[in-house]
Amino acid sequence: MKTPFALAAMTALLLPAALPARSAADPVFTAAAMRAHVEFLADDLLQGRDTGSEGHEIAARYVASQFDGLGLKPAGDAGGWLQRIAFQQTERTNIPAVLTLTGPAGDKSWTHGTDVIVGLNPDEPKVDLSAPLVFVGYGIENARMGLNDYAGLDVKGKIVVTLRGYPKGLPSEEGAHLSATKAKVAEAHGAVGMLSVGTLQSMKARPWARMLTFANEPDFTWVDTDGQAHVDAPGIRAAASVNEPVVAALFAGAPQSIAAIRKQADKPGGKPRGFALKGSARIQVESVGKRVTSPNVVAILPGSDPVLQREYVVLSAHLDHIGISEAKPDDKPDTDRINNGALDNAAGIATLLEVARAMAQSPQKPRRSIIFLASTGEEKGLLGADYFARHPAVPVRQIVGNVDLDMPLLLYPFTDVIAFGANHSTLGPIVANAVAPMTIKLSPDPMPQEGIFVRSDHYMFVKQGVPAVFLATGFANGGEKAWGDFLGGAYHHPGDDMNQKIDWNAGARFAEANYRITRALADSDAAPLWYQADFFGDTFAPNAKKAAH
């Protein structure tokens, strides 16, 4: 899973007396099958399945062999199972990046990793950018939400200074989306650089010390078929996040103090207005890039209906994890540094494989065709799913829905599930009805402030206009504590391995739930629809048919 709060789900069997009657035609999901897949994918031999690593390649061949054995149709490059993606990996040199501010107090400089985190530019190995500074509030522009932070401001050729996040009171999922578009908005107004400043809320949620722990990670982006590294806003040549000493220097002599700005931003609906700052900034950063490749694994189960088989449902899960942690000075020789990713996301892949098995072996094949996607690069920024959604195995207009499986938590018996994104399309009632026979309830998002809907692979399909959900076990019946303990412990840590007290019956039950959901999507007469007046449906599929909410 890419973000600390992004969730996915797994479950345990209820008492036999509570289970619905099973017909002879219903597929059987077993704890042993789930465990076997995860045992292989989370083995030390695969060394954490990092994007571009040999371990990930081994994992991809395992998934491809499973697809092959089920008689699925390969949907990768040149009739094979693998969709090979080139990635640009950009890393820092031994010359530290520097941010220099020139203002009322003279020149002050900070090096990367102190009170400034300077980003890397995959298109420009040596950046030396100097420009005046303009504060632009949150730096968001959206007429529907009544936001226009650039009104009356001239930022052409300048470096914009933005607050992190989005205005309080804005719906979390819409806010998270708009926050992620800041660079593109700045570019559209002619800005050439960005500096990001914390709000009271963002600094509490993500303290500077925590931000520094990720400051030196390489930057990854996929390379398009023309050989160009993909960048959302190539006109923004340099960007950085800054801590308090830098913030104080930025707002020295400003028309409004940063304290007053933060106080205003901390109120519901607070939208600090922008103004020119008294000074300029120089951002210097050098990097070195290399190309690595890593595959998605893609298979298709053709549908049985002569008409509906031309429509596709995508069931996805990411295959990659974060590899081997760097050694710490106090590590012992036998310190475990392999991030096996048993739950994140070998368990999601195991679920996908078991659903694929059940679909392929069913006497009655699904009416719509099913695409099974084991993606790469999720931990690098949802990159494999983004690439596939832009370069799909079939025309994207024929993809009618996506269900994503990420980090199933097989550590407690669930009684409810959460389908992040269920409130945006008719996928919500489809999920609820599909799992109801298992005595599972669909619960609302228990943490809307986190914007989970926009933080996993399924969102890459949403951005192409496809209704999608991300399924997770709910907070009932001990789930809230289980999630909190995992996210504060084994998550993105060598402890996410086979030594955990994993409930494999939970895995079997979650696989059955996802089979039922995917089957419902594939067999229904009508394809999923965005709801009328939904922000995401209107933004990404404005001309699509909509459903009444």
PDB file of N, CA and C in Angstrom, residues 327-361:
ATOM      1  N   ALA A 327      20.626  -0.664   6.063  1.00  0.00           N
ATOM      2  CA  ALA A 327      21.151  -1.019   7.379  1.00  0.00           C
ATOM      3  C   ALA A 327      21.302   0.216   8.249  1.00  0.00           C
ATOM      4  N   LYS A 328      20.978   0.067   9.532  1.00  0.00           N
ATOM      5  CA  LYS A 328      21.162   1.140  10.503  1.00  0.00           C
ATOM      6  C   LYS A 328      22.461   0.913  11.265  1.00  0.00           C
ATOM      7  N   PRO A 329      23.041   1.985  11.777  1.00  0.00           N
ATOM      8  CA  PRO A 329      24.336   1.838  12.462  1.00  0.00           C
ATOM      9  C   PRO A 329      24.324   0.830  13.610  1.00  0.00           C
ATOM     10  N   ASP A 330      23.184   0.702  14.313  1.00  0.00           N
ATOM     11  CA  ASP A 330      23.125  -0.195  15.461  1.00  0.00           C
ATOM     12  C   ASP A 330      22.562  -1.571  15.127  1.00  0.00           C
ATOM     13  N   ASP A 331      22.395  -1.882  13.826  1.00  0.00           N
ATOM     14  CA  ASP A 331      21.893  -3.192  13.439  1.00  0.00           C
ATOM     15  C   ASP A 331      22.886  -4.291  13.802  1.00  0.00           C
ATOM     16  N   LYS A 332      22.362  -5.410  14.268  1.00  0.00           N
ATOM     17  CA  LYS A 332      23.180  -6.592  14.488  1.00  0.00           C
ATOM     18  C   LYS A 332      23.350  -7.339  13.165  1.00  0.00           C
ATOM     19  N   PRO A 333      24.358  -8.200  13.060  1.00  0.00           N
ATOM     20  CA  PRO A 333      24.583  -8.915  11.792  1.00  0.00           C
ATOM     21  C   PRO A 333      23.367  -9.707  11.308  1.00  0.00           C
ATOM     22  N   ASP A 334      22.567 -10.203  12.246  1.00  0.00           N
ATOM     23  CA  ASP A 334      21.418 -11.016  11.856  1.00  0.00           C
ATOM     24  C   ASP A 334      20.103 -10.227  11.830  1.00  0.00           C
ATOM     25  N   THR A 335      20.172  -8.901  11.829  1.00  0.00           N
ATOM     26  CA  THR A 335      18.953  -8.084  11.777  1.00  0.00           C
ATOM     27  C   THR A 335      18.191  -8.337  10.484  1.00  0.00           C
ATOM     28  N   ASP A 336      16.911  -8.595  10.617  1.00  0.00           N
ATOM     29  CA  ASP A 336      16.052  -8.822   9.446  1.00  0.00           C
ATOM     30  C   ASP A 336      15.727  -7.481   8.797  1.00  0.00           C
ATOM     31  N   ARG A 337      16.148  -7.294   7.542  1.00  0.00           N
ATOM     32  CA  ARG A 337      15.877  -6.046   6.835  1.00  0.00           C
ATOM     33  C   ARG A 337      15.022  -6.260   5.593  1.00  0.00           C
ATOM     34  N   ILE A 338      14.536  -7.493   5.385  1.00  0.00           N
ATOM     35  CA  ILE A 338      13.705  -7.792   4.219  1.00  0.00           C
ATOM     36  C   ILE A 338      12.246  -7.472   4.529  1.00  0.00           C
ATOM     37  N   ASN A 339      11.681  -6.584   3.753  1.00  0.00           N
ATOM     38  CA  ASN A 339      10.262  -6.230   3.883  1.00  0.00           C
ATOM     39  C   ASN A 339       9.451  -7.177   3.005  1.00  0.00           C
ATOM     40  N   ASN A 340       9.045  -8.301   3.585  1.00  0.00           N
ATOM     41  CA  ASN A 340       8.427  -9.372   2.805  1.00  0.00           C
ATOM     42  C   ASN A 340       7.056  -9.003   2.248  1.00  0.00           C
ATOM     43  N   GLY A 341       6.338  -8.102   2.916  1.00  0.00           N
ATOM     44  CA  GLY A 341       5.025  -7.690   2.407  1.00  0.00           C
ATOM     45  C   GLY A 341       4.034  -8.835   2.314  1.00  0.00           C
ATOM     46  N   ALA A 342       3.907  -9.613   3.389  1.00  0.00           N
ATOM     47  CA  ALA A 342       2.958 -10.730   3.381  1.00  0.00           C
ATOM     48  C   ALA A 342       1.527 -10.236   3.230  1.00  0.00           C
ATOM     49  N   LEU A 343       1.151  -9.243   4.019  1.00  0.00           N
ATOM     50  CA  LEU A 343      -0.187  -8.673   3.904  1.00  0.00           C
ATOM     51  C   LEU A 343      -0.230  -7.546   2.881  1.00  0.00           C
ATOM     52  N   ASP A 344       0.864  -6.860   2.699  1.00  0.00           N
ATOM     53  CA  ASP A 344       0.965  -5.736   1.759  1.00  0.00           C
ATOM     54  C   ASP A 344       2.004  -6.075   0.683  1.00  0.00           C
ATOM     55  N   ASN A 345       1.681  -6.768  -0.433  1.00  0.00           N
ATOM     56  CA  ASN A 345       0.318  -7.099  -0.764  1.00  0.00           C
ATOM     57  C   ASN A 345       0.263  -8.509  -1.357  1.00  0.00           C
ATOM     58  N   ALA A 346       1.119  -9.407  -0.805  1.00  0.00           N
ATOM     59  CA  ALA A 346       1.045 -10.803  -1.239  1.00  0.00           C
ATOM     60  C   ALA A 346      -0.352 -11.349  -1.006  1.00  0.00           C
ATOM     61  N   ALA A 347      -0.991 -10.939   0.088  1.00  0.00           N
ATOM     62  CA  ALA A 347      -2.335 -11.418   0.393  1.00  0.00           C
ATOM     63  C   ALA A 347      -3.358 -10.905  -0.618  1.00  0.00           C
ATOM     64  N   GLY A 348      -3.174  -9.688  -1.120  1.00  0.00           N
ATOM     65  CA  GLY A 348      -4.073  -9.175  -2.151  1.00  0.00           C
ATOM     66  C   GLY A 348      -3.923  -9.945  -3.451  1.00  0.00           C
ATOM     67  N   ILE A 349      -2.676 -10.268  -3.817  1.00  0.00           N
ATOM     68  CA  ILE A 349      -2.438 -11.070  -5.015  1.00  0.00           C
ATOM     69  C   ILE A 349      -3.021 -12.469  -4.836  1.00  0.00           C
ATOM     70  N   ALA A 350      -2.863 -13.045  -3.641  1.00  0.00           N
ATOM     71  CA  ALA A 350      -3.444 -14.364  -3.383  1.00  0.00           C
ATOM     72  C   ALA A 350      -4.952 -14.333  -3.570  1.00  0.00           C
ATOM     73  N   THR A 351      -5.591 -13.271  -3.103  1.00  0.00           N
ATOM     74  CA  THR A 351      -7.030 -13.123  -3.286  1.00  0.00           C
ATOM     75  C   THR A 351      -7.385 -13.066  -4.761  1.00  0.00           C
ATOM     76  N   LEU A 352      -6.641 -12.263  -5.516  1.00  0.00           N
ATOM     77  CA  LEU A 352      -6.879 -12.137  -6.953  1.00  0.00           C
ATOM     78  C   LEU A 352      -6.741 -13.491  -7.641  1.00  0.00           C
ATOM     79  N   LEU A 353      -5.701 -14.246  -7.293  1.00  0.00           N
ATOM     80  CA  LEU A 353      -5.475 -15.549  -7.924  1.00  0.00           C
ATOM     81  C   LEU A 353      -6.586 -16.538  -7.596  1.00  0.00           C
ATOM     82  N   GLU A 354      -7.076 -16.494  -6.370  1.00  0.00           N
ATOM     83  CA  GLU A 354      -8.145 -17.411  -5.996  1.00  0.00           C
ATOM     84  C   GLU A 354      -9.471 -17.030  -6.655  1.00  0.00           C
ATOM     85  N   VAL A 355      -9.727 -15.753  -6.821  1.00  0.00           N
ATOM     86  CA  VAL A 355     -10.918 -15.333  -7.557  1.00  0.00           C
ATOM     87  C   VAL A 355     -10.793 -15.749  -9.024  1.00  0.00           C
ATOM     88  N   ALA A 356      -9.599 -15.569  -9.596  1.00  0.00           N
ATOM     89  CA  ALA A 356      -9.374 -15.987 -10.980  1.00  0.00           C
ATOM     90  C   ALA A 356      -9.604 -17.484 -11.140  1.00  0.00           C
ATOM     91  N   ARG A 357      -9.108 -18.268 -10.182  1.00  0.00           N
ATOM     92  CA  ARG A 357      -9.311 -19.724 -10.232  1.00  0.00           C
ATOM     93  C   ARG A 357     -10.801 -20.067 -10.214  1.00  0.00           C
ATOM     94  N   ALA A 358     -11.533 -19.446  -9.294  1.00  0.00           N
ATOM     95  CA  ALA A 358     -12.955 -19.740  -9.181  1.00  0.00           C
ATOM     96  C   ALA A 358     -13.716 -19.341 -10.439  1.00  0.00           C
ATOM     97  N   MET A 359     -13.354 -18.199 -11.014  1.00  0.00           N
ATOM     98  CA  MET A 359     -14.009 -17.759 -12.247  1.00  0.00           C
ATOM     99  C   MET A 359     -13.707 -18.710 -13.396  1.00  0.00           C
ATOM    100  N   ALA A 360     -12.430 -19.085 -13.534  1.00  0.00           N
ATOM    101  CA  ALA A 360     -12.023 -19.927 -14.659  1.00  0.00           C
ATOM    102  C   ALA A 360     -12.620 -21.322 -14.560  1.00  0.00           C
ATOM    103  N   GLN A 361     -12.808 -21.832 -13.348  1.00  0.00           N
ATOM    104  CA  GLN A 361     -13.305 -23.194 -13.158  1.00  0.00           C
ATOM    105  C   GLN A 361     -14.821 -23.269 -13.011  1.00  0.00           C
TER     106      GLN A 361
END
